Amino acid sequence: MKTSATARFPSRTALRWEAARAQSRQCILDAAGAVFAEEGFERATMKRIAEVCGLSKVTLYAHFRDKEHLYTSVMDGHLASMPSCELDLHAVTDPGDALLRITEAIARTAADSSCQAFCKALSRSGWSRDVYLNRWGVLLEPYLDVAERVFAQASVRSTNARDSEMFLTLILLERGLPPGAWPVADSAATVALFLRSYGVGRTHRCCA
C-alpha cells in the first residue's frame, strides 16, 4: 500500500528536483536564445551559452546533447510563442480594410520579442536556414490565403496567388522581417503588379 501511494505521489525531494531541472532548462533556453540572436548558430558556442546562464557545461549537456538540438529547441520555441496569424475578418467587406488587417497583424508580430529573436538568429545563421524559412512561411500562410481571396474578389486573375505573395513580401520587408519560403519577387514582377493595379498596359506611354 505504501509502495503504491509513493508511486502515485512523488516525494517532495523529487518534486523539488524536477522544479530545479525545469528552471535550469528554461535558463539555458533563455540564454541560448540571446546568444543565437546575437551571434548566430555558427559563431555561438556551448561554453558561451553556459557562461550566460551561469551553469556549467556539464549541466548544459545534461539537458541538450549538442548545439544543434539546443538551437532547434530555441527556434521551435520562438515559433510556438509568436502571435497567431489567424485573422478574424467577420463583417469585413472592404478589400482595403482586409489588407490593412494583414499589415496590422504583421506589425504586431514584428513587435513580438520571440519574433525578433527568431529573425535575428535566422539572419545570422546558415545551419537549418531553409528549414526555418519554410516553417516561417507556413506560419504566414493564413495571411497569404486572406490576401489571395481579397485579390480574387477584386478581380479574378491567374496572377492572384503571385500578387498575394508579392504583397506580403513587401509588407514583411517594410517591417524588417524575412519573406517566407516563396521567392522574393523580381523587379519585372513588381512592375507588372503595379501596372495591373493602375490598369496600365505595358504598351501605354507615360511620357512624350
mmCIF file of C-alpha atoms in Angstrom:
data_model
loop_
_atom_site.group_PDB
_atom_site.id
_atom_site.type_symbol
_atom_site.label_atom_id
_atom_site.label_comp_id
_atom_site.label_asym_id
_atom_site.label_seq_id
_atom_site.Cartn_x
_atom_site.Cartn_y
_atom_site.Cartn_z
ATOM 1 C CA MET A 1 0.000 0.000 0.000
ATOM 2 C CA LYS A 2 2.800 2.368 0.891
ATOM 3 C CA THR A 3 4.662 1.489 -2.298
ATOM 4 C CA SER A 4 1.543 2.188 -4.405
ATOM 5 C CA ALA A 5 0.994 5.570 -2.770
ATOM 6 C CA THR A 6 4.633 6.512 -3.296
ATOM 7 C CA ALA A 7 4.358 5.619 -6.979
ATOM 8 C CA ARG A 8 1.263 7.781 -7.369
ATOM 9 C CA PHE A 9 2.549 10.768 -5.411
ATOM 10 C CA PRO A 10 6.207 11.802 -5.969
ATOM 11 C CA SER A 11 8.157 12.769 -2.885
ATOM 12 C CA ARG A 12 8.873 16.391 -2.066
ATOM 13 C CA THR A 13 12.504 15.792 -2.921
ATOM 14 C CA ALA A 14 11.556 14.501 -6.361
ATOM 15 C CA LEU A 15 9.247 17.461 -6.940
ATOM 16 C CA ARG A 16 11.971 19.914 -5.933
ATOM 17 C CA TRP A 17 14.435 18.163 -8.232
ATOM 18 C CA GLU A 18 12.012 18.360 -11.162
ATOM 19 C CA ALA A 19 11.344 22.039 -10.468
ATOM 20 C CA ALA A 20 15.074 22.780 -10.334
ATOM 21 C CA ARG A 21 15.625 20.863 -13.570
ATOM 22 C CA ALA A 22 12.822 22.766 -15.315
ATOM 23 C CA GLN A 23 14.254 26.050 -14.063
ATOM 24 C CA SER A 24 17.723 25.156 -15.335
ATOM 25 C CA ARG A 25 16.322 24.143 -18.713
ATOM 26 C CA GLN A 26 14.434 27.423 -19.086
ATOM 27 C CA CYS A 27 17.541 29.362 -18.070
ATOM 28 C CA ILE A 28 19.505 27.541 -20.777
ATOM 29 C CA LEU A 29 16.849 28.239 -23.419
ATOM 30 C CA ASP A 30 16.711 31.935 -22.495
ATOM 31 C CA ALA A 31 20.495 32.271 -22.574
ATOM 32 C CA ALA A 32 20.811 30.322 -25.817
ATOM 33 C CA GLY A 33 18.099 32.458 -27.408
ATOM 34 C CA ALA A 34 20.051 35.596 -26.594
ATOM 35 C CA VAL A 35 23.368 34.153 -27.801
ATOM 36 C CA PHE A 36 21.956 32.753 -31.050
ATOM 37 C CA ALA A 37 20.210 36.073 -31.772
ATOM 38 C CA GLU A 38 23.447 37.960 -31.193
ATOM 39 C CA GLU A 39 25.986 35.606 -32.764
ATOM 40 C CA GLY A 40 24.079 33.137 -34.942
ATOM 41 C CA PHE A 41 24.363 29.368 -34.852
ATOM 42 C CA GLU A 42 27.847 29.028 -36.294
ATOM 43 C CA ARG A 43 29.587 31.526 -34.008
ATOM 44 C CA ALA A 44 27.721 30.616 -30.821
ATOM 45 C CA THR A 45 29.365 28.082 -28.522
ATOM 46 C CA MET A 46 28.033 25.887 -25.753
ATOM 47 C CA LYS A 47 30.686 27.387 -23.480
ATOM 48 C CA ARG A 48 29.378 30.898 -24.124
ATOM 49 C CA ILE A 49 25.774 29.824 -23.508
ATOM 50 C CA ALA A 50 26.776 28.149 -20.226
ATOM 51 C CA GLU A 51 28.517 31.348 -19.137
ATOM 52 C CA VAL A 52 25.469 33.491 -19.923
ATOM 53 C CA CYS A 53 23.078 31.299 -17.921
ATOM 54 C CA GLY A 54 25.582 30.765 -15.094
ATOM 55 C CA LEU A 55 25.614 26.975 -15.345
ATOM 56 C CA SER A 56 28.390 24.513 -16.017
ATOM 57 C CA LYS A 57 28.880 22.908 -19.426
ATOM 58 C CA VAL A 58 28.182 19.555 -17.746
ATOM 59 C CA THR A 59 24.731 20.789 -16.725
ATOM 60 C CA LEU A 60 24.190 22.236 -20.193
ATOM 61 C CA TYR A 61 24.971 18.943 -21.895
ATOM 62 C CA ALA A 62 22.781 17.086 -19.407
ATOM 63 C CA HIS A 63 19.818 18.957 -20.908
ATOM 64 C CA PHE A 64 20.913 19.228 -24.557
ATOM 65 C CA ARG A 65 23.375 16.780 -26.029
ATOM 66 C CA ASP A 66 24.688 19.194 -28.650
ATOM 67 C CA LYS A 67 24.335 22.696 -30.070
ATOM 68 C CA GLU A 68 22.117 21.507 -32.920
ATOM 69 C CA HIS A 69 19.428 20.200 -30.560
ATOM 70 C CA LEU A 70 19.636 23.337 -28.441
ATOM 71 C CA TYR A 71 19.262 25.607 -31.481
ATOM 72 C CA THR A 72 16.277 23.576 -32.679
ATOM 73 C CA SER A 73 14.602 23.845 -29.271
ATOM 74 C CA VAL A 74 15.185 27.596 -29.173
ATOM 75 C CA MET A 75 13.883 28.268 -32.683
ATOM 76 C CA ASP A 76 10.883 25.966 -32.257
ATOM 77 C CA GLY A 77 10.101 27.739 -29.003
ATOM 78 C CA HIS A 78 10.225 31.132 -30.728
ATOM 79 C CA LEU A 79 7.809 29.967 -33.411
ATOM 80 C CA ALA A 80 5.410 28.498 -30.856
ATOM 81 C CA SER A 81 5.406 31.743 -28.843
ATOM 82 C CA MET A 82 4.626 34.099 -31.722
ATOM 83 C CA PRO A 83 1.148 35.642 -32.061
ATOM 84 C CA SER A 84 -1.366 33.652 -34.075
ATOM 85 C CA CYS A 85 -1.604 34.542 -37.763
ATOM 86 C CA GLU A 86 -5.305 33.715 -37.924
ATOM 87 C CA LEU A 87 -7.393 36.777 -38.779
ATOM 88 C CA ASP A 88 -10.993 37.400 -37.816
ATOM 89 C CA LEU A 89 -12.455 39.102 -40.879
ATOM 90 C CA HIS A 90 -16.087 38.623 -39.902
ATOM 91 C CA ALA A 91 -18.144 41.504 -41.286
ATOM 92 C CA VAL A 92 -15.125 42.975 -43.096
ATOM 93 C CA THR A 93 -16.278 43.626 -46.663
ATOM 94 C CA ASP A 94 -13.916 46.331 -47.898
ATOM 95 C CA PRO A 95 -10.769 44.915 -49.603
ATOM 96 C CA GLY A 96 -8.644 47.774 -48.282
ATOM 97 C CA ASP A 97 -9.741 47.072 -44.710
ATOM 98 C CA ALA A 98 -8.907 43.380 -45.117
ATOM 99 C CA LEU A 99 -5.403 44.161 -46.377
ATOM 100 C CA LEU A 100 -4.915 46.672 -43.562
ATOM 101 C CA ARG A 101 -5.810 43.920 -41.087
ATOM 102 C CA ILE A 102 -2.904 41.905 -42.504
ATOM 103 C CA THR A 103 -0.466 44.804 -42.181
ATOM 104 C CA GLU A 104 -1.581 45.468 -38.600
ATOM 105 C CA ALA A 105 -1.187 41.797 -37.685
ATOM 106 C CA ILE A 106 2.298 41.701 -39.197
ATOM 107 C CA ALA A 107 3.193 44.841 -37.238
ATOM 108 C CA ARG A 108 2.142 43.084 -34.025
ATOM 109 C CA THR A 109 4.215 40.046 -34.969
ATOM 110 C CA ALA A 110 7.239 42.233 -35.743
ATOM 111 C CA ALA A 111 6.974 43.833 -32.288
ATOM 112 C CA ASP A 112 6.853 40.452 -30.541
ATOM 113 C CA SER A 113 10.089 39.579 -28.702
ATOM 114 C CA SER A 114 10.005 35.943 -29.844
ATOM 115 C CA CYS A 115 9.686 37.041 -33.470
ATOM 116 C CA GLN A 116 12.558 39.487 -33.100
ATOM 117 C CA ALA A 117 14.852 36.871 -31.547
ATOM 118 C CA PHE A 118 13.846 34.286 -34.169
ATOM 119 C CA CYS A 119 14.526 36.640 -37.085
ATOM 120 C CA LYS A 120 17.862 37.807 -35.665
ATOM 121 C CA ALA A 121 19.057 34.225 -35.161
ATOM 122 C CA LEU A 122 17.803 33.257 -38.618
ATOM 123 C CA SER A 123 19.568 36.181 -40.295
ATOM 124 C CA ARG A 124 22.873 35.289 -38.617
ATOM 125 C CA SER A 125 22.713 31.514 -39.109
ATOM 126 C CA GLY A 126 23.313 29.248 -42.058
ATOM 127 C CA TRP A 127 22.565 25.940 -40.347
ATOM 128 C CA SER A 128 18.960 24.821 -40.940
ATOM 129 C CA ARG A 129 18.178 28.189 -42.516
ATOM 130 C CA ASP A 130 15.996 26.693 -45.248
ATOM 131 C CA VAL A 131 14.134 24.591 -42.689
ATOM 132 C CA TYR A 132 13.197 27.606 -40.605
ATOM 133 C CA LEU A 133 12.428 29.791 -43.602
ATOM 134 C CA ASN A 134 9.936 27.110 -44.625
ATOM 135 C CA ARG A 135 8.436 26.984 -41.136
ATOM 136 C CA TRP A 136 8.245 30.780 -41.089
ATOM 137 C CA GLY A 137 6.445 30.611 -44.431
ATOM 138 C CA VAL A 138 3.958 28.069 -43.058
ATOM 139 C CA LEU A 139 3.268 30.425 -40.153
ATOM 140 C CA LEU A 140 2.448 33.204 -42.618
ATOM 141 C CA GLU A 141 0.171 31.118 -44.860
ATOM 142 C CA PRO A 142 -3.080 32.437 -43.298
ATOM 143 C CA TYR A 143 -2.075 35.940 -44.417
ATOM 144 C CA LEU A 144 -1.385 34.669 -47.926
ATOM 145 C CA ASP A 145 -4.786 32.975 -48.049
ATOM 146 C CA VAL A 146 -6.561 36.162 -46.981
ATOM 147 C CA ALA A 147 -4.644 38.328 -49.463
ATOM 148 C CA GLU A 148 -5.351 35.931 -52.322
ATOM 149 C CA ARG A 149 -9.077 35.917 -51.510
ATOM 150 C CA VAL A 150 -9.109 39.714 -51.417
ATOM 151 C CA PHE A 151 -7.384 39.981 -54.796
ATOM 152 C CA ALA A 152 -9.640 37.304 -56.292
ATOM 153 C CA GLN A 153 -12.774 39.120 -55.121
ATOM 154 C CA ALA A 154 -11.496 42.384 -56.584
ATOM 155 C CA SER A 155 -10.558 40.839 -59.922
ATOM 156 C CA VAL A 156 -10.126 37.184 -60.801
ATOM 157 C CA ARG A 157 -6.734 36.767 -62.478
ATOM 158 C CA SER A 158 -4.303 33.923 -62.972
ATOM 159 C CA THR A 159 -1.800 36.040 -61.038
ATOM 160 C CA ASN A 160 -3.825 36.375 -57.805
ATOM 161 C CA ALA A 161 -1.654 33.884 -55.907
ATOM 162 C CA ARG A 162 1.565 35.570 -57.057
ATOM 163 C CA ASP A 163 0.157 39.011 -56.277
ATOM 164 C CA SER A 164 -0.626 37.921 -52.725
ATOM 165 C CA GLU A 165 2.960 36.675 -52.300
ATOM 166 C CA MET A 166 4.353 39.943 -53.594
ATOM 167 C CA PHE A 167 2.046 41.981 -51.365
ATOM 168 C CA LEU A 168 3.041 40.032 -48.270
ATOM 169 C CA THR A 169 6.728 40.142 -49.190
ATOM 170 C CA LEU A 170 6.645 43.943 -49.432
ATOM 171 C CA ILE A 171 4.867 44.272 -46.081
ATOM 172 C CA LEU A 172 7.316 41.898 -44.392
ATOM 173 C CA LEU A 173 10.345 43.679 -45.809
ATOM 174 C CA GLU A 174 8.909 47.023 -44.689
ATOM 175 C CA ARG A 175 8.879 45.648 -41.127
ATOM 176 C CA GLY A 176 12.377 44.201 -41.425
ATOM 177 C CA LEU A 177 11.070 40.636 -41.420
ATOM 178 C CA PRO A 178 12.232 37.861 -43.751
ATOM 179 C CA PRO A 179 9.893 36.788 -46.534
ATOM 180 C CA GLY A 180 8.620 33.240 -46.437
ATOM 181 C CA ALA A 181 9.853 30.256 -48.383
ATOM 182 C CA TRP A 182 8.462 31.737 -51.584
ATOM 183 C CA PRO A 183 10.972 33.604 -53.780
ATOM 184 C CA VAL A 184 11.181 37.357 -53.429
ATOM 185 C CA ALA A 185 9.539 38.997 -56.425
ATOM 186 C CA ASP A 186 11.886 40.334 -59.066
ATOM 187 C CA SER A 187 11.622 43.874 -60.429
ATOM 188 C CA ALA A 188 9.686 42.863 -63.535
ATOM 189 C CA ALA A 189 7.034 41.103 -61.464
ATOM 190 C CA THR A 190 6.729 44.074 -59.112
ATOM 191 C CA VAL A 191 6.328 46.488 -62.033
ATOM 192 C CA ALA A 192 3.700 44.213 -63.569
ATOM 193 C CA LEU A 193 1.795 44.145 -60.275
ATOM 194 C CA PHE A 194 1.575 47.931 -60.065
ATOM 195 C CA LEU A 195 0.729 48.290 -63.750
ATOM 196 C CA ARG A 196 -2.177 45.901 -63.238
ATOM 197 C CA SER A 197 -3.244 47.788 -60.118
ATOM 198 C CA TYR A 198 -3.375 51.069 -62.044
ATOM 199 C CA GLY A 199 -4.950 49.464 -65.084
ATOM 200 C CA VAL A 200 -1.989 50.452 -67.254
ATOM 201 C CA GLY A 201 -0.899 48.233 -70.118
ATOM 202 C CA ARG A 202 2.752 47.626 -70.935
ATOM 203 C CA THR A 203 2.357 49.459 -74.235
ATOM 204 C CA HIS A 204 0.906 52.560 -72.536
ATOM 205 C CA ARG A 205 3.198 55.540 -72.981
ATOM 206 C CA CYS A 206 3.534 57.589 -69.792
ATOM 207 C CA CYS A 207 5.628 60.356 -71.234
ATOM 208 C CA ALA A 208 6.201 62.037 -74.553
#
